[in-house]
PDB file of C-alpha atoms in Angstrom:
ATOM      1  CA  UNK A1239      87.541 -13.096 125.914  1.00  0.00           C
ATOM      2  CA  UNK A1240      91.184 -11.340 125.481  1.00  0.00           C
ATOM      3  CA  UNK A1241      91.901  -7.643 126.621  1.00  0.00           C
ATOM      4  CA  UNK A1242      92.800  -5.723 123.657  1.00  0.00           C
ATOM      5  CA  UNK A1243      95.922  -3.936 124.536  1.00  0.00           C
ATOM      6  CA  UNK A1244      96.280  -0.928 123.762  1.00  0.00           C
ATOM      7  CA  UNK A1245      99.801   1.408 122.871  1.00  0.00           C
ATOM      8  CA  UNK A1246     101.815   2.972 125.457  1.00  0.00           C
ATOM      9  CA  UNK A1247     102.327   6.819 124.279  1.00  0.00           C
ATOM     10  CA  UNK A1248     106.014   7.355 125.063  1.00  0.00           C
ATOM     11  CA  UNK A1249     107.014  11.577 125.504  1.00  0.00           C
ATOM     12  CA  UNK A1250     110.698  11.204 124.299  1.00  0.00           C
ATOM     13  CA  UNK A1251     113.253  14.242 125.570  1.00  0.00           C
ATOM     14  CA  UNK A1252     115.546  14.502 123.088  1.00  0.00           C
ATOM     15  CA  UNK A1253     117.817  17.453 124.453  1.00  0.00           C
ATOM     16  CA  UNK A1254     119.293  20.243 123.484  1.00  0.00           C
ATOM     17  CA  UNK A1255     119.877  18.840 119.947  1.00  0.00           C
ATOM     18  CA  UNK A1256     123.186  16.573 120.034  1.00  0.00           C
ATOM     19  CA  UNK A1257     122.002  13.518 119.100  1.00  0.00           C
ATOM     20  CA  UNK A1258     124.628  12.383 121.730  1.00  0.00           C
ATOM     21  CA  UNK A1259     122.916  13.872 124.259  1.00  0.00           C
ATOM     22  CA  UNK A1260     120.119  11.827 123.913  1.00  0.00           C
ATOM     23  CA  UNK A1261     119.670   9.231 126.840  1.00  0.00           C
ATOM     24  CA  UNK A1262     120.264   5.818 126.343  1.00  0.00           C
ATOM     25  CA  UNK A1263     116.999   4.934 127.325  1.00  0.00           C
ATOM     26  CA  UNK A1264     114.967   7.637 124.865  1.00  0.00           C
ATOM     27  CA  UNK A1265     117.766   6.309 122.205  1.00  0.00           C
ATOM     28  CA  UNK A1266     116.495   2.481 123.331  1.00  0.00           C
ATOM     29  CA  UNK A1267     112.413   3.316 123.035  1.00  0.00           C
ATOM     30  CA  UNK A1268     112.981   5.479 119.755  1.00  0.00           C
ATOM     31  CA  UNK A1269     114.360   2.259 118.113  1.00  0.00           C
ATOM     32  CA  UNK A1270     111.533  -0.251 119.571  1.00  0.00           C
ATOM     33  CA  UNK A1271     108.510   1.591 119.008  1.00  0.00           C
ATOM     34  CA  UNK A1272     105.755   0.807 116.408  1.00  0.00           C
ATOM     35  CA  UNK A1273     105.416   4.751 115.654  1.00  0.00           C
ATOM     36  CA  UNK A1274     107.752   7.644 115.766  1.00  0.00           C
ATOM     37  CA  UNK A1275     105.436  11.023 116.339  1.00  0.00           C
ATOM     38  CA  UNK A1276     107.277  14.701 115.951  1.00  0.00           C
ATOM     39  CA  UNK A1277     106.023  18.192 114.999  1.00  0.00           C
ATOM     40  CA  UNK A1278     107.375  20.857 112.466  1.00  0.00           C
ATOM     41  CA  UNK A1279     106.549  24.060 111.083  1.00  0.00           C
ATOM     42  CA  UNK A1280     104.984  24.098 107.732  1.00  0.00           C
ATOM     43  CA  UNK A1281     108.049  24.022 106.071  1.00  0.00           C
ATOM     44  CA  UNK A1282     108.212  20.583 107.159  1.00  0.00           C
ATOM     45  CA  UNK A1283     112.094  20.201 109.095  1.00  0.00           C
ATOM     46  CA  UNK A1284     111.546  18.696 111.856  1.00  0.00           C
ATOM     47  CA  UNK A1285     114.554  19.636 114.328  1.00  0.00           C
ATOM     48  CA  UNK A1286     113.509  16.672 117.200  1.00  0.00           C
ATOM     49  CA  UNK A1287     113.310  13.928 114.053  1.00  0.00           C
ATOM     50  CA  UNK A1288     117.069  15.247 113.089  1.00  0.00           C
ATOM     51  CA  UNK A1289     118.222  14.371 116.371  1.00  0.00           C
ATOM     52  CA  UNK A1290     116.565  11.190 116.286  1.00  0.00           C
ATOM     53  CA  UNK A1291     117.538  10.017 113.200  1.00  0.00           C
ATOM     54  CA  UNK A1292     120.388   8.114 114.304  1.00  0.00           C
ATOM     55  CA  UNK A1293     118.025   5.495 116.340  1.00  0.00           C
ATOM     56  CA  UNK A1294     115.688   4.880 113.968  1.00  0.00           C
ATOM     57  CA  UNK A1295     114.951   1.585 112.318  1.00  0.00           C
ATOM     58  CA  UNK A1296     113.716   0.692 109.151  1.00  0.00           C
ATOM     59  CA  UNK A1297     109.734  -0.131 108.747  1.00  0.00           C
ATOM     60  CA  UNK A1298     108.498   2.309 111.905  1.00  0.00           C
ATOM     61  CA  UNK A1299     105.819   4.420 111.023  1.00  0.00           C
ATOM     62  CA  UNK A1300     105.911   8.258 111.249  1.00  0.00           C
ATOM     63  CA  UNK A1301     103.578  10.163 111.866  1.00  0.00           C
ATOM     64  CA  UNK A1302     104.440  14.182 110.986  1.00  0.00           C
ATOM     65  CA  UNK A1303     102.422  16.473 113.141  1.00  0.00           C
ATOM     66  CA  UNK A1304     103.026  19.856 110.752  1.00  0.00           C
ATOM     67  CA  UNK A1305     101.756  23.358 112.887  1.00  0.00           C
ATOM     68  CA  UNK A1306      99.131  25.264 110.988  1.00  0.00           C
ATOM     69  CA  UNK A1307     100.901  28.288 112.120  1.00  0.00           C
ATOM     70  CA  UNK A1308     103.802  29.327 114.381  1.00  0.00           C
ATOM     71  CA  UNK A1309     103.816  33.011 114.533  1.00  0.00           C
ATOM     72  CA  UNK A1310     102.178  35.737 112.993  1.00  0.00           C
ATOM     73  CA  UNK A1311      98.503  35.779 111.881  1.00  0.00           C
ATOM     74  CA  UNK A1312      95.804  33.435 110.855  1.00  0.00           C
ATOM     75  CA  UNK A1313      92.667  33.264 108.717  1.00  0.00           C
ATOM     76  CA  UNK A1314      91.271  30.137 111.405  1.00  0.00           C
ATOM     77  CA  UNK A1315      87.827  32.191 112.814  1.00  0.00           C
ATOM     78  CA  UNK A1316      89.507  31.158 116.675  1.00  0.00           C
ATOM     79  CA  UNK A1317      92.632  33.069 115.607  1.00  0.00           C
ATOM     80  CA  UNK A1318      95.981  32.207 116.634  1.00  0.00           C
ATOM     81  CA  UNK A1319      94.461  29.702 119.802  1.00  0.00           C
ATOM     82  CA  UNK A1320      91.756  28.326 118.185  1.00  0.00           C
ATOM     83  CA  UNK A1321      93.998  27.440 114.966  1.00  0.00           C
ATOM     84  CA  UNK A1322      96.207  25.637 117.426  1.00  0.00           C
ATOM     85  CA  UNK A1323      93.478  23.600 119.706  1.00  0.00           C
ATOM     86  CA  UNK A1324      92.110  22.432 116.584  1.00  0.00           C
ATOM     87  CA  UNK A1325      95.759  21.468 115.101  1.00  0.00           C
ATOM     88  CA  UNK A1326      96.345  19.955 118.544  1.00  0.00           C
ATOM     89  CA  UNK A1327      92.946  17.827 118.861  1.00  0.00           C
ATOM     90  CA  UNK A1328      93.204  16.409 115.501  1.00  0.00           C
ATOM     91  CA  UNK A1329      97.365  15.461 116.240  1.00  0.00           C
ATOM     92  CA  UNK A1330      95.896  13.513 119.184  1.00  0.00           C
ATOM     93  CA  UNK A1331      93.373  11.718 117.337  1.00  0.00           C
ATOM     94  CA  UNK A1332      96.165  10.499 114.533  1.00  0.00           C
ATOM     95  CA  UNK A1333      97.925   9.231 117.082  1.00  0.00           C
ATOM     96  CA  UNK A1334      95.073   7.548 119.308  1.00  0.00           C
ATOM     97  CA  UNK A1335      94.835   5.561 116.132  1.00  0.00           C
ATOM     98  CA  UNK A1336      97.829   3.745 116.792  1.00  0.00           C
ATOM     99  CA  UNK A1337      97.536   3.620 120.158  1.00  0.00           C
ATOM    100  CA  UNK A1338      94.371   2.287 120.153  1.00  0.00           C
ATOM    101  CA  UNK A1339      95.604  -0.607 117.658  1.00  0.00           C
ATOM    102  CA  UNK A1340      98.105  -1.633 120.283  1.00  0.00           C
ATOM    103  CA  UNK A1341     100.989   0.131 118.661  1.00  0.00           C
ATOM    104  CA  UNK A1342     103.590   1.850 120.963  1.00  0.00           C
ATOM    105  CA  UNK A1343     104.437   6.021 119.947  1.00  0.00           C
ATOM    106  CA  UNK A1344     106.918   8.207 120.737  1.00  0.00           C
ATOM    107  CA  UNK A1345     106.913  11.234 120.259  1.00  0.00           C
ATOM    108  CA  UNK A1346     109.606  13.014 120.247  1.00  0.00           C
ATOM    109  CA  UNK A1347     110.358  16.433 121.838  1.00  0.00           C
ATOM    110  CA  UNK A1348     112.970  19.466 121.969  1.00  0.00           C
ATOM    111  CA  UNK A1349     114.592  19.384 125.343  1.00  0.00           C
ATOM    112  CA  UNK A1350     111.868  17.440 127.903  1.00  0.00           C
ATOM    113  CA  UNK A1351     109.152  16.660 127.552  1.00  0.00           C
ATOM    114  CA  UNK A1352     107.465  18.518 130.443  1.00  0.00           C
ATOM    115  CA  UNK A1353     109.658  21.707 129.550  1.00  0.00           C
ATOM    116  CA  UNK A1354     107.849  24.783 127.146  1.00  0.00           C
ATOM    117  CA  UNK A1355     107.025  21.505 124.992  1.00  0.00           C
ATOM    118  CA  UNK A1356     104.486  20.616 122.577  1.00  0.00           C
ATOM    119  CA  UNK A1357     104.103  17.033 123.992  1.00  0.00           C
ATOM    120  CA  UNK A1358     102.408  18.396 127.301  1.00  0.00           C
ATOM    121  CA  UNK A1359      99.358  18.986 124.697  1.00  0.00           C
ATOM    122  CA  UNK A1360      99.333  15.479 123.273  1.00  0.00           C
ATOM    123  CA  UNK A1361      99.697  14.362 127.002  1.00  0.00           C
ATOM    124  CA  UNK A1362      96.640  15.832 128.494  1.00  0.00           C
ATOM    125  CA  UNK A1363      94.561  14.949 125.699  1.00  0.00           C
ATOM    126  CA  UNK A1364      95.574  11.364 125.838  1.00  0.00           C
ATOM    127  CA  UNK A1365      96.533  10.490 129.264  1.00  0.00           C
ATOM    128  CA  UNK A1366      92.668   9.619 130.375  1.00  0.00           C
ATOM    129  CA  UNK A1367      92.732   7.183 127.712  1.00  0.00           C
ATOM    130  CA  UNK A1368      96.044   5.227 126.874  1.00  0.00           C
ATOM    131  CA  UNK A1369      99.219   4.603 129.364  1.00  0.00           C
ATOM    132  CA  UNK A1370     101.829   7.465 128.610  1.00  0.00           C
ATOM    133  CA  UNK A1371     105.453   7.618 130.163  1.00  0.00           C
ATOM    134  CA  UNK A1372     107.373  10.845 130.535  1.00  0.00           C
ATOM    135  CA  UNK A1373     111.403  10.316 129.543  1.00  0.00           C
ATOM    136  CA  UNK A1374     112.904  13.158 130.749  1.00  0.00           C
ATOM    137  CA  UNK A1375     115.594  15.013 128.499  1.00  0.00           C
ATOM    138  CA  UNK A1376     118.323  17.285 128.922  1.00  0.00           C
ATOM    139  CA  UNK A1377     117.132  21.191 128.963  1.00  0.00           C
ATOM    140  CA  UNK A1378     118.460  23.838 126.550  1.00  0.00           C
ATOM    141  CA  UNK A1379     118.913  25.362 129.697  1.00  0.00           C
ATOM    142  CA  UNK A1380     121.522  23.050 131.135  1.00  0.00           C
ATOM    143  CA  UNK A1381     122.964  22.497 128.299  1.00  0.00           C
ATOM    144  CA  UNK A1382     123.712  26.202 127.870  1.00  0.00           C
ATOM    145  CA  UNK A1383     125.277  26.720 131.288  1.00  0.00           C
ATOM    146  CA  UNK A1384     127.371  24.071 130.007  1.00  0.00           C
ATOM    147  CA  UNK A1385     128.590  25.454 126.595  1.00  0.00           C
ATOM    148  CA  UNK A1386     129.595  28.653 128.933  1.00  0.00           C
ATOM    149  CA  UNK A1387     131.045  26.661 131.570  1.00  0.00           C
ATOM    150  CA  UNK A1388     128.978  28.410 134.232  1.00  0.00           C
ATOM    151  CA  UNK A1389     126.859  27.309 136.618  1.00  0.00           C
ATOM    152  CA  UNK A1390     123.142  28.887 136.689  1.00  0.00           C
ATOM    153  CA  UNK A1391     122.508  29.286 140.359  1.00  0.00           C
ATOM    154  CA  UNK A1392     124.752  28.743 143.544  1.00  0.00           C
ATOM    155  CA  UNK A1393     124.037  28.681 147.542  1.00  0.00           C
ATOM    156  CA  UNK A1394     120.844  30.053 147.733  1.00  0.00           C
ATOM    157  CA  UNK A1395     120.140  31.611 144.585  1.00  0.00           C
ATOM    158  CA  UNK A1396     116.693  31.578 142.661  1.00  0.00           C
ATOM    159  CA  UNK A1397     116.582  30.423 139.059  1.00  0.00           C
ATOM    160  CA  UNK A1398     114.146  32.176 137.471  1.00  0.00           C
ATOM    161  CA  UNK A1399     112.602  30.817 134.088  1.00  0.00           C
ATOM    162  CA  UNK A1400     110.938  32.958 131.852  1.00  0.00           C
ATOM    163  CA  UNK A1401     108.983  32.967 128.694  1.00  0.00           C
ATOM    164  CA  UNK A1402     110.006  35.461 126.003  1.00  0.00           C
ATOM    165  CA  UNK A1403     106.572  35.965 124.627  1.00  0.00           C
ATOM    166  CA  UNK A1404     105.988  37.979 128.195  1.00  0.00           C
ATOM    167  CA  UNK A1405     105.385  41.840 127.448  1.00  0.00           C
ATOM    168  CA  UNK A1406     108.505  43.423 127.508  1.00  0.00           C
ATOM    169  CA  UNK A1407     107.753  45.762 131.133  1.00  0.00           C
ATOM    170  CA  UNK A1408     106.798  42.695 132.127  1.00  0.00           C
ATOM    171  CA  UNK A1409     109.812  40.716 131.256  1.00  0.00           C
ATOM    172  CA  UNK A1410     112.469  43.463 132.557  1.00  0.00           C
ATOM    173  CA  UNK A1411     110.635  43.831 135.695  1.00  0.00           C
ATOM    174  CA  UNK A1412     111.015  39.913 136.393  1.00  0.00           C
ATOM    175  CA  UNK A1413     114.304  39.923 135.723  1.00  0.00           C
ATOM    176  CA  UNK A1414     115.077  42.833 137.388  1.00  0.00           C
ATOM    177  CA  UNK A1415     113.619  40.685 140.827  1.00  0.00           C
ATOM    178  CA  UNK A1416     115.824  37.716 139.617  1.00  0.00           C
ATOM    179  CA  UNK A1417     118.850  36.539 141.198  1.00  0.00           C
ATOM    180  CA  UNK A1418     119.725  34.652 137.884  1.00  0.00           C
ATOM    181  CA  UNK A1419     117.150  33.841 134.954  1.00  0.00           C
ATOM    182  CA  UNK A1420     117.005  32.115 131.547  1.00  0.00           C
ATOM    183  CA  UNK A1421     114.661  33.446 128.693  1.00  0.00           C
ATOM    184  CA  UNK A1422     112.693  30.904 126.755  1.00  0.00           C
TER     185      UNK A1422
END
């Protein structure tokens, strides 16, 4: 009796949105996977498909992961968290499907994968079950310091990396500690 094999789930970095900043090797996978995964909001542009678009083939399956909500309110009874668990259980299951049928995914992200990224929720709820590898991408962040042609830290400086949801007296006083910081 064979093994059934199952899919390898693929977290694709796309970067900072060039398409040519996409690595050869997340340009390679995007083109010889079975099933292209992304997210969008509800109005259904998908900014990480956009940037793939260039290295995808004919025949792959897509699978559009669409956020219930982004900001603002909900009518979900979990509010706001339990409106995204739910959105993010039933995103795994569509693409355990595929897995599961021995069909490689990718699924594409902003930036990396392991960066403020929407993947890290896919990952943890299908690691235990399928193979998954991580291909990093190039960060807004570098790719920022780069359109300013200035560095982000020197010597001994700390980067600090922030999240912009933080309460604001929260925020300023972190950045007030920092010897240079970015603001997701």
């Amino acid at each position: 009796m064979t093994k059934h094999r199952t899919g390898t789930l693929y977290g694709v970095g796309l970067g900072p949105g060039d398409p040519e900043l996409v690595t050869v090797k997340a340009a390679r996978l995007i083109a010889e996977v079975d099933v292209v995964a992304y997210h969008s909001a509800r109005h259904g542009r998908s900014i990480a498909r956009r940037i793939a678009e260039p290295y995808l083939r004919p025949g792959q399956i897509e699978e559009h992961l669409v956020y219930p909500v982004t900001t603002g309110t909900t009518d979900h009874p979990g509010g706001y968290a339990g409106a995204m668990e739910d959105f993010y259980a039933e995103a795994a299951e569509r693409i355990a499907v595929h897995l599961q049928a021995g069909k490689d995914v990718a699924l594409l992200a902003e930036g990396d994968p392991l960066f403020y990224s929407s993947y890290m929720h896919m990952h943890t709820r299908l690691v235990t079950r399928f193979d998954a590898v991580i291909v990093p991408g190039v960060t807004s962040v570098s790719a920022a310091a780069a359109a300013v042609s200035t560095p982000l830290v020197t010597g001994d400086e700390v980067l600090s990396i922030l999240p912009g949801t933080l309460p604001v007296a929260e925020l300023a006083r972190r950045l007030s500690d920092a010897d240079a910081a970015v603001v997701m």
